């Protein structure tokens, strides 16, 4: 719950400072997407608190890997998409070309 609270505080800070130049350049949509992935990964702990009701498979045991893997994929997919965006911009600047990478083009890479 501490991790989820930290993610909520960060999301509020991003919303509050969304007009700041540094936050705008960092693309608040993708910052929030990283936080969302962290929340999903952190929520994978919740099903582990469920106790088994006897013999047989426990559904919570099946949910844990899915939540963790989806959260991990969202978090690192977003980071890799942002890295690819920066790489594209620097590659174009080496050839003195102007390139515009939109939010949707970056989102498709995720």
PDB file of C-alpha atoms in Angstrom:
ATOM      1  CA  UNK A   1       0.000   0.000   0.000  1.00  0.00           C
ATOM      2  CA  UNK A   2       2.981   2.317   0.499  1.00  0.00           C
ATOM      3  CA  UNK A   3       3.905   1.897  -3.162  1.00  0.00           C
ATOM      4  CA  UNK A   4       0.334   2.638  -4.280  1.00  0.00           C
ATOM      5  CA  UNK A   5       0.243   5.711  -2.046  1.00  0.00           C
ATOM      6  CA  UNK A   6       3.543   6.900  -3.544  1.00  0.00           C
ATOM      7  CA  UNK A   7       2.125   6.390  -7.059  1.00  0.00           C
ATOM      8  CA  UNK A   8      -1.002   8.392  -6.188  1.00  0.00           C
ATOM      9  CA  UNK A   9       1.106  11.206  -4.713  1.00  0.00           C
ATOM     10  CA  UNK A  10       3.267  11.246  -7.860  1.00  0.00           C
ATOM     11  CA  UNK A  11       0.179  11.304 -10.099  1.00  0.00           C
ATOM     12  CA  UNK A  12      -1.226  14.255  -8.140  1.00  0.00           C
ATOM     13  CA  UNK A  13       2.125  16.040  -8.438  1.00  0.00           C
ATOM     14  CA  UNK A  14       2.204  15.417 -12.200  1.00  0.00           C
ATOM     15  CA  UNK A  15      -1.329  16.796 -12.528  1.00  0.00           C
ATOM     16  CA  UNK A  16      -0.476  19.797 -10.387  1.00  0.00           C
ATOM     17  CA  UNK A  17       2.725  20.611 -12.321  1.00  0.00           C
ATOM     18  CA  UNK A  18       1.458  19.636 -15.787  1.00  0.00           C
ATOM     19  CA  UNK A  19       2.048  23.147 -17.161  1.00  0.00           C
ATOM     20  CA  UNK A  20       5.684  23.196 -15.994  1.00  0.00           C
ATOM     21  CA  UNK A  21       8.169  22.981 -18.871  1.00  0.00           C
ATOM     22  CA  UNK A  22      10.040  20.020 -17.400  1.00  0.00           C
ATOM     23  CA  UNK A  23       6.858  17.988 -16.879  1.00  0.00           C
ATOM     24  CA  UNK A  24       5.509  18.866 -20.326  1.00  0.00           C
ATOM     25  CA  UNK A  25       8.728  17.712 -21.982  1.00  0.00           C
ATOM     26  CA  UNK A  26       8.549  14.465 -19.987  1.00  0.00           C
ATOM     27  CA  UNK A  27       5.077  13.795 -21.449  1.00  0.00           C
ATOM     28  CA  UNK A  28       2.683  13.523 -18.479  1.00  0.00           C
ATOM     29  CA  UNK A  29       0.570  10.898 -20.265  1.00  0.00           C
ATOM     30  CA  UNK A  30       3.471   8.472 -20.330  1.00  0.00           C
ATOM     31  CA  UNK A  31       4.550   9.340 -16.787  1.00  0.00           C
ATOM     32  CA  UNK A  32       1.059   8.440 -15.615  1.00  0.00           C
ATOM     33  CA  UNK A  33       1.194   5.250 -17.676  1.00  0.00           C
ATOM     34  CA  UNK A  34       4.398   4.234 -15.855  1.00  0.00           C
ATOM     35  CA  UNK A  35       2.653   4.914 -12.543  1.00  0.00           C
ATOM     36  CA  UNK A  36      -0.341   2.857 -13.685  1.00  0.00           C
ATOM     37  CA  UNK A  37       1.954  -0.077 -14.459  1.00  0.00           C
ATOM     38  CA  UNK A  38       3.515   0.249 -11.003  1.00  0.00           C
ATOM     39  CA  UNK A  39       0.070   0.188  -9.386  1.00  0.00           C
ATOM     40  CA  UNK A  40      -0.889  -2.949 -11.317  1.00  0.00           C
ATOM     41  CA  UNK A  41       2.374  -4.655 -10.304  1.00  0.00           C
ATOM     42  CA  UNK A  42       1.869  -3.631  -6.689  1.00  0.00           C
ATOM     43  CA  UNK A  43      -1.703  -4.902  -6.688  1.00  0.00           C
ATOM     44  CA  UNK A  44      -0.396  -8.397  -7.436  1.00  0.00           C
ATOM     45  CA  UNK A  45       0.341  -8.718  -3.711  1.00  0.00           C
ATOM     46  CA  UNK A  46      -3.363  -8.476  -2.815  1.00  0.00           C
ATOM     47  CA  UNK A  47      -4.374 -11.921  -4.169  1.00  0.00           C
ATOM     48  CA  UNK A  48      -1.537 -13.530  -2.215  1.00  0.00           C
ATOM     49  CA  UNK A  49      -3.239 -12.502   1.028  1.00  0.00           C
ATOM     50  CA  UNK A  50      -6.194 -14.760   0.218  1.00  0.00           C
ATOM     51  CA  UNK A  51      -6.099 -18.018   2.113  1.00  0.00           C
ATOM     52  CA  UNK A  52      -6.994 -21.318   0.529  1.00  0.00           C
ATOM     53  CA  UNK A  53     -10.390 -22.791   1.290  1.00  0.00           C
ATOM     54  CA  UNK A  54      -9.207 -26.360   1.229  1.00  0.00           C
ATOM     55  CA  UNK A  55      -7.740 -28.601  -1.385  1.00  0.00           C
ATOM     56  CA  UNK A  56      -7.586 -27.736  -5.035  1.00  0.00           C
ATOM     57  CA  UNK A  57      -6.345 -24.755  -6.983  1.00  0.00           C
ATOM     58  CA  UNK A  58      -6.709 -21.301  -5.505  1.00  0.00           C
ATOM     59  CA  UNK A  59      -7.787 -18.697  -8.093  1.00  0.00           C
ATOM     60  CA  UNK A  60      -5.616 -16.052  -6.415  1.00  0.00           C
ATOM     61  CA  UNK A  61      -2.525 -18.060  -7.299  1.00  0.00           C
ATOM     62  CA  UNK A  62      -3.435 -17.765 -10.977  1.00  0.00           C
ATOM     63  CA  UNK A  63      -4.068 -14.019 -10.768  1.00  0.00           C
ATOM     64  CA  UNK A  64      -0.736 -13.105  -9.157  1.00  0.00           C
ATOM     65  CA  UNK A  65       1.544 -13.770 -12.176  1.00  0.00           C
ATOM     66  CA  UNK A  66      -0.896 -12.107 -14.565  1.00  0.00           C
ATOM     67  CA  UNK A  67      -1.114  -8.899 -12.572  1.00  0.00           C
ATOM     68  CA  UNK A  68       2.628  -8.724 -12.052  1.00  0.00           C
ATOM     69  CA  UNK A  69       3.476  -9.453 -15.706  1.00  0.00           C
ATOM     70  CA  UNK A  70       0.928  -6.986 -17.067  1.00  0.00           C
ATOM     71  CA  UNK A  71       2.161  -4.259 -14.702  1.00  0.00           C
ATOM     72  CA  UNK A  72       5.783  -4.986 -15.591  1.00  0.00           C
ATOM     73  CA  UNK A  73       4.981  -4.927 -19.316  1.00  0.00           C
ATOM     74  CA  UNK A  74       3.098  -1.629 -19.095  1.00  0.00           C
ATOM     75  CA  UNK A  75       5.851   0.014 -17.041  1.00  0.00           C
ATOM     76  CA  UNK A  76       8.831  -1.081 -19.108  1.00  0.00           C
ATOM     77  CA  UNK A  77       6.988  -0.904 -22.428  1.00  0.00           C
ATOM     78  CA  UNK A  78       6.333   2.757 -21.706  1.00  0.00           C
ATOM     79  CA  UNK A  79       9.965   3.373 -20.766  1.00  0.00           C
ATOM     80  CA  UNK A  80      11.247   1.636 -23.891  1.00  0.00           C
ATOM     81  CA  UNK A  81       8.812   3.598 -26.085  1.00  0.00           C
ATOM     82  CA  UNK A  82      10.080   6.854 -24.586  1.00  0.00           C
ATOM     83  CA  UNK A  83      13.687   5.750 -25.172  1.00  0.00           C
ATOM     84  CA  UNK A  84      12.843   4.950 -28.796  1.00  0.00           C
ATOM     85  CA  UNK A  85      11.275   8.415 -29.155  1.00  0.00           C
ATOM     86  CA  UNK A  86      14.428  10.101 -27.849  1.00  0.00           C
ATOM     87  CA  UNK A  87      16.588   7.910 -30.117  1.00  0.00           C
ATOM     88  CA  UNK A  88      14.496   8.914 -33.147  1.00  0.00           C
ATOM     89  CA  UNK A  89      14.834  12.602 -32.276  1.00  0.00           C
ATOM     90  CA  UNK A  90      18.599  12.404 -31.752  1.00  0.00           C
ATOM     91  CA  UNK A  91      19.097  10.362 -34.909  1.00  0.00           C
ATOM     92  CA  UNK A  92      17.218  12.969 -36.935  1.00  0.00           C
ATOM     93  CA  UNK A  93      19.132  15.814 -35.325  1.00  0.00           C
ATOM     94  CA  UNK A  94      22.430  14.194 -36.347  1.00  0.00           C
ATOM     95  CA  UNK A  95      21.326  14.626 -39.965  1.00  0.00           C
ATOM     96  CA  UNK A  96      19.954  18.132 -39.276  1.00  0.00           C
ATOM     97  CA  UNK A  97      16.410  16.989 -40.043  1.00  0.00           C
ATOM     98  CA  UNK A  98      13.270  18.066 -38.273  1.00  0.00           C
ATOM     99  CA  UNK A  99      11.176  15.160 -37.022  1.00  0.00           C
ATOM    100  CA  UNK A 100       7.941  15.300 -35.064  1.00  0.00           C
ATOM    101  CA  UNK A 101       7.138  12.235 -32.993  1.00  0.00           C
ATOM    102  CA  UNK A 102       3.552  12.423 -31.781  1.00  0.00           C
ATOM    103  CA  UNK A 103       2.108  10.937 -28.649  1.00  0.00           C
ATOM    104  CA  UNK A 104       0.167   8.387 -30.712  1.00  0.00           C
ATOM    105  CA  UNK A 105       3.294   7.223 -32.549  1.00  0.00           C
ATOM    106  CA  UNK A 106       5.011   6.679 -29.219  1.00  0.00           C
ATOM    107  CA  UNK A 107       1.936   4.947 -27.767  1.00  0.00           C
ATOM    108  CA  UNK A 108       1.794   2.489 -30.701  1.00  0.00           C
ATOM    109  CA  UNK A 109       5.304   1.283 -29.770  1.00  0.00           C
ATOM    110  CA  UNK A 110       4.019   0.139 -26.391  1.00  0.00           C
TER     111      UNK A 110
END
